[in-house]
Short mmCIF file of C-alpha atoms in Angstrom, two decimals:
data_model
loop_
_atom_site.label_atom_id
_atom_site.label_comp_id
_atom_site.label_asym_id
_atom_site.label_seq_id
_atom_site.Cartn_x
_atom_site.Cartn_y
_atom_site.Cartn_z
CA MET B 354 0.00 0.00 0.00
CA LYS B 355 2.81 2.37 0.93
CA LYS B 356 4.52 1.72 -2.42
CA LEU B 357 1.26 2.40 -4.26
CA VAL B 358 0.83 5.75 -2.50
CA ILE B 359 4.41 6.72 -3.35
CA PHE B 360 3.83 5.76 -6.99
CA ILE B 361 0.63 7.83 -7.19
CA VAL B 362 2.37 10.85 -5.65
CA MET B 363 5.18 10.54 -8.21
CA VAL B 364 2.74 10.37 -11.13
CA VAL B 365 0.77 13.37 -9.86
CA SER B 366 3.98 15.35 -9.38
CA LEU B 367 4.77 14.79 -13.05
CA ILE B 368 1.30 15.45 -14.42
CA VAL B 369 0.35 18.57 -12.44
CA PRO B 370 3.23 20.76 -13.69
CA PHE B 371 2.39 19.74 -17.28
CA LEU B 372 -1.27 20.64 -16.86
CA THR B 373 -0.35 23.90 -15.15
CA ALA B 374 2.01 24.80 -18.01
CA GLN B 375 -0.76 24.21 -20.55
CA GLN B 376 -3.12 26.36 -18.51
CA ASN B 377 -0.56 29.13 -18.10
CA ASN B 378 0.11 29.16 -21.83
CA ASN B 379 -3.62 29.43 -22.55
CA MET B 380 -3.43 26.95 -25.42
CA VAL B 381 -6.26 24.64 -26.55
CA ARG B 382 -5.69 21.35 -28.35
CA ILE B 383 -7.50 21.28 -31.70
CA ASN B 384 -7.90 17.72 -32.92
CA GLY B 385 -7.46 17.07 -36.62
CA GLY B 386 -10.38 16.44 -38.96
CA THR B 387 -12.07 17.26 -42.25
CA PHE B 388 -14.52 20.11 -42.76
CA THR B 389 -16.18 22.18 -45.46
CA MET B 390 -14.30 25.46 -45.78
CA GLY B 391 -16.11 28.45 -47.27
CA SER B 392 -19.81 29.30 -47.33
CA PRO B 393 -22.85 27.92 -49.16
CA ALA B 394 -24.27 29.96 -52.02
CA ASN B 395 -27.40 30.88 -50.02
CA GLU B 396 -25.59 32.27 -46.96
CA ALA B 397 -26.55 35.92 -46.35
CA GLY B 398 -23.59 38.24 -46.85
CA ARG B 399 -21.59 35.69 -48.83
CA VAL B 400 -19.05 36.87 -51.43
CA SER B 401 -17.57 35.02 -54.40
CA THR B 402 -14.18 34.28 -52.77
CA GLU B 403 -15.82 31.95 -50.21
CA VAL B 404 -16.15 28.97 -52.58
CA GLN B 405 -16.65 25.77 -50.63
CA ARG B 406 -14.13 22.90 -50.62
CA GLN B 407 -13.28 19.93 -48.42
CA VAL B 408 -10.21 20.51 -46.26
CA THR B 409 -8.41 18.13 -43.93
CA ILE B 410 -6.49 19.65 -41.02
CA SER B 411 -3.87 17.99 -38.82
CA ALA B 412 -4.01 18.45 -35.04
CA PHE B 413 -2.45 21.56 -33.49
CA TRP B 414 -2.56 23.80 -30.41
CA MET B 415 -4.20 27.22 -30.65
CA GLY B 416 -4.25 30.23 -28.36
CA LYS B 417 -7.43 30.33 -26.32
CA TYR B 418 -7.34 34.12 -26.61
CA GLU B 419 -6.00 36.78 -28.95
CA VAL B 420 -2.50 37.83 -27.86
CA THR B 421 -2.86 40.47 -25.16
CA GLN B 422 -0.97 43.71 -24.82
CA LYS B 423 0.71 42.43 -21.66
CA GLU B 424 1.93 39.29 -23.47
CA TYR B 425 3.14 41.32 -26.43
CA GLN B 426 4.91 43.91 -24.29
CA GLU B 427 6.72 41.21 -22.31
CA ILE B 428 8.15 39.69 -25.48
CA MET B 429 8.62 42.68 -27.78
CA GLY B 430 9.18 45.52 -25.32
CA VAL B 431 6.73 47.83 -27.12
CA ASN B 432 2.97 48.38 -27.31
CA ARG B 433 1.55 50.63 -30.03
CA SER B 434 -2.08 49.68 -29.38
CA THR B 435 -4.72 52.39 -29.63
CA PHE B 436 -6.92 51.05 -26.82
CA LYS B 437 -4.59 50.51 -23.89
CA GLY B 438 -5.04 47.73 -21.35
CA ASP B 439 -3.02 44.70 -20.25
CA ASN B 440 -5.88 42.28 -20.97
CA LEU B 441 -7.02 43.93 -24.19
CA PRO B 442 -5.85 42.36 -27.46
CA VAL B 443 -2.71 43.89 -28.90
CA GLU B 444 -3.41 45.80 -32.13
CA ASN B 445 -1.62 48.06 -34.61
CA VAL B 446 0.86 45.27 -35.32
CA THR B 447 2.12 44.39 -38.77
CA TRP B 448 2.16 40.82 -40.05
CA PHE B 449 5.95 40.97 -39.74
CA ASP B 450 5.66 42.08 -36.10
CA ALA B 451 3.42 39.09 -35.43
CA VAL B 452 5.83 36.53 -36.90
CA GLU B 453 8.76 38.05 -35.01
CA TYR B 454 6.74 37.82 -31.80
CA CYS B 455 6.20 34.13 -32.54
CA ASN B 456 9.94 33.56 -32.97
CA LYS B 457 10.92 35.50 -29.85
CA ARG B 458 8.32 33.74 -27.73
CA SER B 459 9.49 30.37 -29.04
CA GLN B 460 13.08 31.19 -28.11
CA LYS B 461 12.06 32.39 -24.65
CA GLU B 462 10.24 29.10 -23.99
CA GLY B 463 13.01 26.88 -25.36
CA LEU B 464 11.13 25.90 -28.54
CA THR B 465 12.41 25.79 -32.11
CA PRO B 466 11.41 28.97 -34.00
CA VAL B 467 9.23 28.33 -37.04
CA TYR B 468 10.26 31.37 -39.07
CA THR B 469 13.45 32.51 -40.73
CA ILE B 470 13.32 36.27 -41.13
CA THR B 471 15.79 38.07 -43.42
CA GLY B 472 15.98 41.54 -44.92
CA ARG B 473 14.17 43.08 -41.96
CA THR B 474 13.16 46.75 -42.38
CA PRO B 475 13.98 48.55 -40.20
CA THR B 476 16.98 46.50 -39.06
CA SER B 477 15.89 47.12 -35.46
CA GLY B 478 12.83 48.61 -33.77
CA TYR B 479 9.14 48.46 -34.63
CA PRO B 480 6.97 48.32 -36.64
CA ILE B 481 8.58 45.98 -39.12
CA THR B 482 7.38 47.05 -42.55
CA ALA B 483 9.25 44.61 -44.80
CA ALA B 484 11.16 41.32 -44.61
CA THR B 485 11.52 37.94 -46.27
CA VAL B 486 9.93 35.18 -44.21
CA THR B 487 10.11 31.41 -44.71
CA ALA B 488 8.55 28.77 -42.47
CA ASN B 489 9.74 25.41 -41.13
CA TRP B 490 6.41 23.64 -40.69
CA ASN B 491 7.99 20.86 -38.65
CA ALA B 492 9.31 23.18 -35.93
CA ASN B 493 7.54 23.07 -32.56
CA GLY B 494 7.60 26.82 -31.93
CA TYR B 495 4.80 29.37 -32.12
CA ARG B 496 3.44 30.55 -35.45
CA LEU B 497 0.40 32.16 -37.04
CA PRO B 498 -2.46 29.85 -38.03
CA THR B 499 -3.07 29.11 -41.66
CA GLU B 500 -6.35 30.44 -42.99
CA ALA B 501 -7.73 26.88 -43.12
CA GLU B 502 -6.66 26.13 -39.54
CA TRP B 503 -8.27 29.36 -38.41
CA GLU B 504 -11.65 28.64 -40.05
CA TYR B 505 -11.63 25.01 -38.87
CA ALA B 506 -11.02 26.15 -35.28
CA CYS B 507 -13.53 28.99 -35.50
CA ARG B 508 -16.31 26.73 -36.76
CA ALA B 509 -15.66 24.13 -34.06
CA GLY B 510 -17.78 21.62 -35.93
CA THR B 511 -20.53 24.04 -37.02
CA THR B 512 -21.72 24.67 -40.59
CA THR B 513 -23.76 27.81 -39.84
CA PRO B 514 -22.67 31.39 -40.62
CA PHE B 515 -21.29 31.77 -37.08
CA ASN B 516 -20.17 29.27 -34.48
CA THR B 517 -23.10 30.66 -32.45
CA GLY B 518 -25.58 29.51 -35.11
CA ASN B 519 -27.49 31.43 -37.75
CA ASN B 520 -27.10 34.74 -35.95
CA ILE B 521 -24.68 36.42 -33.57
CA LEU B 522 -25.59 38.93 -30.85
CA THR B 523 -23.51 41.69 -29.30
CA SER B 524 -23.76 39.73 -26.06
CA GLN B 525 -21.78 37.01 -27.87
CA ALA B 526 -19.14 39.07 -29.69
CA ASN B 527 -17.74 42.59 -30.01
CA TYR B 528 -18.90 44.19 -33.28
CA ASN B 529 -20.95 47.17 -34.47
CA GLY B 530 -24.43 46.23 -33.31
CA ASN B 531 -25.97 48.99 -35.43
CA TYR B 532 -25.55 46.57 -38.33
CA PRO B 533 -27.00 43.21 -37.25
CA TYR B 534 -26.96 40.08 -39.35
CA ASN B 535 -29.68 39.38 -41.92
CA ASN B 536 -32.15 42.00 -40.59
CA ASN B 537 -32.08 40.75 -36.99
CA ALA B 538 -32.47 43.14 -34.04
CA LYS B 539 -29.80 45.78 -33.45
CA GLY B 540 -27.41 45.52 -30.53
CA GLU B 541 -24.66 47.43 -28.75
CA ASN B 542 -21.87 49.32 -30.52
CA ARG B 543 -19.00 49.51 -28.01
CA GLY B 544 -16.71 51.44 -30.34
CA LYS B 545 -13.51 49.84 -29.01
CA THR B 546 -11.87 46.53 -28.18
CA THR B 547 -12.92 44.46 -25.17
CA PRO B 548 -10.79 42.28 -22.84
CA VAL B 549 -9.95 38.87 -24.26
CA GLY B 550 -12.28 36.17 -22.99
CA ASN B 551 -15.04 38.70 -22.33
CA PHE B 552 -17.49 36.54 -24.28
CA ALA B 553 -18.26 32.83 -24.08
CA ALA B 554 -15.90 30.46 -25.90
CA ASN B 555 -16.92 28.38 -28.89
CA ALA B 556 -17.44 24.63 -28.52
CA TRP B 557 -13.68 24.02 -28.69
CA GLY B 558 -12.79 26.54 -25.98
CA LEU B 559 -11.65 29.47 -28.15
CA HIS B 560 -12.71 33.05 -27.36
CA ASP B 561 -13.24 36.04 -29.68
CA MET B 562 -13.04 34.08 -32.92
CA HIS B 563 -15.79 36.45 -34.05
CA GLY B 564 -15.12 40.18 -33.62
CA ASN B 565 -12.91 42.26 -31.30
CA VAL B 566 -9.83 42.48 -33.58
CA GLN B 567 -9.04 40.91 -36.91
CA GLU B 568 -6.36 38.24 -36.74
CA TRP B 569 -3.38 37.83 -39.03
CA CYS B 570 -2.98 34.41 -40.66
CA TRP B 571 0.03 32.96 -42.46
CA ASP B 572 -1.45 32.77 -45.96
CA LEU B 573 -0.93 35.12 -48.84
CA PHE B 574 -4.23 36.20 -50.35
CA GLY B 575 -5.41 34.21 -53.36
CA THR B 576 -8.37 32.30 -54.73
CA TYR B 577 -8.98 28.89 -53.19
CA ALA B 578 -7.48 25.89 -54.96
CA THR B 579 -10.20 23.63 -56.33
CA GLY B 580 -10.83 20.14 -55.02
CA ALA B 581 -10.12 18.60 -51.65
CA GLN B 582 -7.05 19.89 -49.81
CA THR B 583 -4.92 18.77 -46.87
CA ASN B 584 -3.33 21.46 -44.71
CA PRO B 585 -3.43 24.18 -47.42
CA ARG B 586 -1.13 27.15 -46.84
CA GLY B 587 -2.38 29.78 -49.25
CA ALA B 588 -1.21 31.30 -52.51
CA ALA B 589 2.37 30.86 -53.73
CA SER B 590 2.92 34.58 -54.21
CA GLY B 591 1.37 37.96 -53.45
CA SER B 592 1.67 41.01 -51.21
CA TYR B 593 -1.40 40.73 -49.02
CA ARG B 594 -1.76 38.43 -46.00
CA MET B 595 -5.06 36.99 -44.86
CA LEU B 596 -7.07 38.42 -41.98
CA ARG B 597 -9.86 36.52 -40.25
CA GLY B 598 -12.57 37.01 -37.65
CA GLY B 599 -13.91 40.52 -38.18
CA ARG B 600 -13.50 43.32 -35.64
CA TRP B 601 -15.19 45.68 -33.19
CA ASP B 602 -16.25 48.23 -35.85
CA TYR B 603 -17.50 45.76 -38.46
CA PRO B 604 -21.12 44.79 -39.22
CA ALA B 605 -22.20 41.32 -38.18
CA ARG B 606 -22.06 39.91 -41.72
CA SER B 607 -18.30 40.54 -41.75
CA LEU B 608 -17.81 38.29 -38.71
CA ARG B 609 -19.05 35.12 -40.42
CA SER B 610 -16.79 32.07 -40.11
CA ALA B 611 -16.08 32.01 -43.85
CA VAL B 612 -15.31 35.72 -44.32
CA ARG B 613 -11.94 36.44 -45.92
CA ASP B 614 -10.17 39.77 -45.56
CA SER B 615 -6.58 40.83 -46.22
CA ASN B 616 -4.08 43.64 -45.95
CA TYR B 617 -0.48 44.18 -46.97
CA SER B 618 2.07 42.58 -44.68
CA GLY B 619 3.57 45.86 -43.48
CA TYR B 620 0.22 47.47 -42.64
CA TYR B 621 -0.15 49.17 -39.29
CA TYR B 622 -2.05 52.18 -38.03
CA TYR B 623 -0.05 55.40 -37.86
CA GLU B 624 -1.66 58.25 -35.96
CA ASP B 625 -0.99 60.95 -38.55
CA TRP B 626 -2.73 58.92 -41.24
CA ASP B 627 -6.01 59.36 -39.42
CA GLU B 628 -5.53 63.13 -39.40
CA LEU B 629 -4.73 63.19 -43.12
CA TRP B 630 -7.52 60.86 -44.23
CA ASP B 631 -10.14 61.42 -41.54
CA GLU B 632 -12.91 62.01 -44.06
CA TYR B 633 -12.32 58.65 -45.70
CA TRP B 634 -10.58 56.30 -43.32
CA ASP B 635 -10.83 55.59 -39.62
CA ASP B 636 -8.89 52.34 -39.52
CA TYR B 637 -7.16 52.06 -36.14
CA GLY B 638 -6.96 49.58 -33.30
CA VAL B 639 -8.32 46.77 -35.47
CA ILE B 640 -5.65 44.14 -36.30
CA GLY B 641 -4.11 41.68 -33.86
CA PHE B 642 -3.39 37.94 -33.90
CA ARG B 643 -3.38 34.68 -31.98
CA VAL B 644 -0.76 31.94 -32.02
CA VAL B 645 -0.72 28.23 -32.80
CA ARG B 646 1.93 25.49 -32.51
CA LEU B 647 2.35 21.77 -33.08
#
């Protein structure tokens, strides 16, 4: 009996730190599977780039939340976000900033970085507005999700416009409630980001997959390849990187699981731009990201 107790204590002492580490890292295991990516022709708000196809995804870990300003500051030493708050999602980050964050966090945690970054502009400091980036898909470090991984995780087994069903309320996500989905009732327009995890998670434990800030993905923008795909990684060339999830100032239709958006890799909000283009453009505090890893 004494030996059994000692054995149990030893097993628990090994398991508990592992579980605690997973909890501290706020990562959720996403099991692999096959799903229909894109939207059906009769989905309200659908656009032509959302052509449906069968996609198979391998298992991976995904951040339960969008990367927070506190997490970003601890790794990068800067925080250019418009809406300040430790538990608010970081925003005003370029795609290049996001991949460098992934590498630096990987190194800090003793993991193998996924990305090789060369030709960085500027050579030091932030934001990074240009670089050449290649990926080692077998590395165990942090990286951005592919567009297919993102949609698979967002849907969490659903086939409806949102992972909340055929409609989404402002009590379920942060978006401009003045523009509800498919003529449903209006809701709240908060006009800013909200703390990560402020709304209920989807069925797979992920928060804010709809709304709050848009999230950078790995893929270059392009039309979907036809036919069934396994772990697709986007177009072979291009200048624009994919964005997913919608944001706090978007109408509900732009939060749908299948919605595709993009921006150039070096895009970030610069305060003077808003002064120059105020009549036409009010695009600040809107782009962040979340991380995945093997």
